[in-house]
Amino acid sequence: FPYTTLFRSKRLPIKALCGGEALSFQLARALARSVDTCWNVYGPTETTVWSTRRRITEDQARVTIGYPLANTRCYVLDERMRPVPPGVVGELVIGGAGVARGYLGEPDLTGRKFVIDPVTGGPDRIYRTGDLVRQLPGGELEFIGRTDFQIKLRGHRIELGEVESALTACPEVAQ
C-alpha cells in the first residue's frame, strides 16, 4: 500500500496518536511528514491502555514504543523475572498507577499475569505483558515480538493454539 498516496504534500493541522497495533516505519514516516505531531503510543488494556509513548519525527531511524508515561514503570525482565541489561531482549512488565487489579472471575490467569514487583520488592503488582522488548542505550523501548503465539487481529487478541485445537477437532483436518 503506497502511503504517499494517502498523505499529500500539504501538512495537516492534526496531532496523530498511533496505537493498538505495531506502527510500521513507512507509515510512521508518512504520518510525521503529513501532520503537526505524531505519537506512537503503546500499552495493553490491563494497564489503562497507554503505558509508553514516543514522538515520531521524519528523521528517525526506527520506530520504538518509547518511554514510560508519568506514574508508570517499565522493566525488561528475563524468564526468572530479573532485569536484563540494556540491549538484551526480555519480557516487558509494567507497573504503576494504571495497572489493573486482575481479571474478573479469573484468579489463575490473574495470578500468572499480575505479580508482585520483583525489582522493588514492594507490595505493588506489575503486569506481565507477554511482549518482548529491548531497552536501547538512551532508555527507549523497542518492541521485538511476543513470548507466546498470541496475535492481534483488528484489535482482538487471538490465541493461535485455540484456533489450531478447534481446527484439528474437525475430522477432515489431520494437522
Coordinates of C-alpha atoms in Angstrom, one line a residue, residues 24-81:
S24 CA 5.4 0.4 10.6
F25 CA 8.4 2.5 9.7
Q26 CA 6.9 3.5 6.4
L27 CA 3.6 4.6 7.9
A28 CA 5.3 6.4 10.8
R29 CA 7.5 8.4 8.3
A30 CA 4.5 9.3 6.1
L31 CA 2.5 10.5 9.1
A32 CA 5.3 12.5 10.5
R33 CA 5.7 14.3 7.2
S34 CA 1.9 15.0 7.0
V35 CA 0.7 16.1 10.4
D36 CA 1.8 18.6 13.1
T37 CA 2.8 16.0 15.6
C38 CA 2.7 12.2 15.5
W39 CA 3.0 9.9 18.6
N40 CA 3.4 6.2 18.8
V41 CA 1.6 5.0 21.9
Y42 CA 1.8 1.5 23.4
G43 CA 0.0 -0.2 26.2
P44 CA -2.2 -3.2 26.9
T45 CA -5.7 -2.7 28.2
E46 CA -4.6 -4.2 31.6
T47 CA -2.5 -1.0 32.1
T48 CA -5.2 1.6 31.3
V49 CA -4.5 1.4 27.5
W50 CA -1.3 3.6 27.1
S51 CA 1.8 3.0 29.1
T52 CA 4.6 4.4 26.8
R53 CA 4.9 7.0 24.2
R54 CA 7.4 8.3 21.6
R55 CA 7.0 11.3 19.3
I56 CA 7.7 10.3 15.7
T57 CA 9.8 12.6 13.6
E58 CA 10.8 12.4 9.9
D59 CA 14.4 11.8 10.7
Q60 CA 14.1 8.8 13.0
A61 CA 16.0 5.7 12.1
R62 CA 13.4 3.3 13.7
V63 CA 10.0 3.2 15.3
T64 CA 10.1 2.4 19.0
I65 CA 7.4 2.3 21.7
G66 CA 9.4 5.0 23.6
Y67 CA 9.4 5.8 27.3
P68 CA 7.0 5.2 30.2
L69 CA 4.3 7.7 30.9
A70 CA 4.2 9.5 34.2
N71 CA 3.4 7.2 37.2
T72 CA 4.3 4.2 35.1
R73 CA 7.3 1.8 35.5
C74 CA 8.5 -0.4 32.7
Y75 CA 11.0 -3.2 33.3
V76 CA 12.6 -5.6 30.8
L77 CA 13.0 -9.0 32.6
D78 CA 14.3 -12.4 31.9
E79 CA 12.3 -15.7 32.4
R80 CA 13.3 -15.6 36.1
M81 CA 11.9 -12.1 36.5

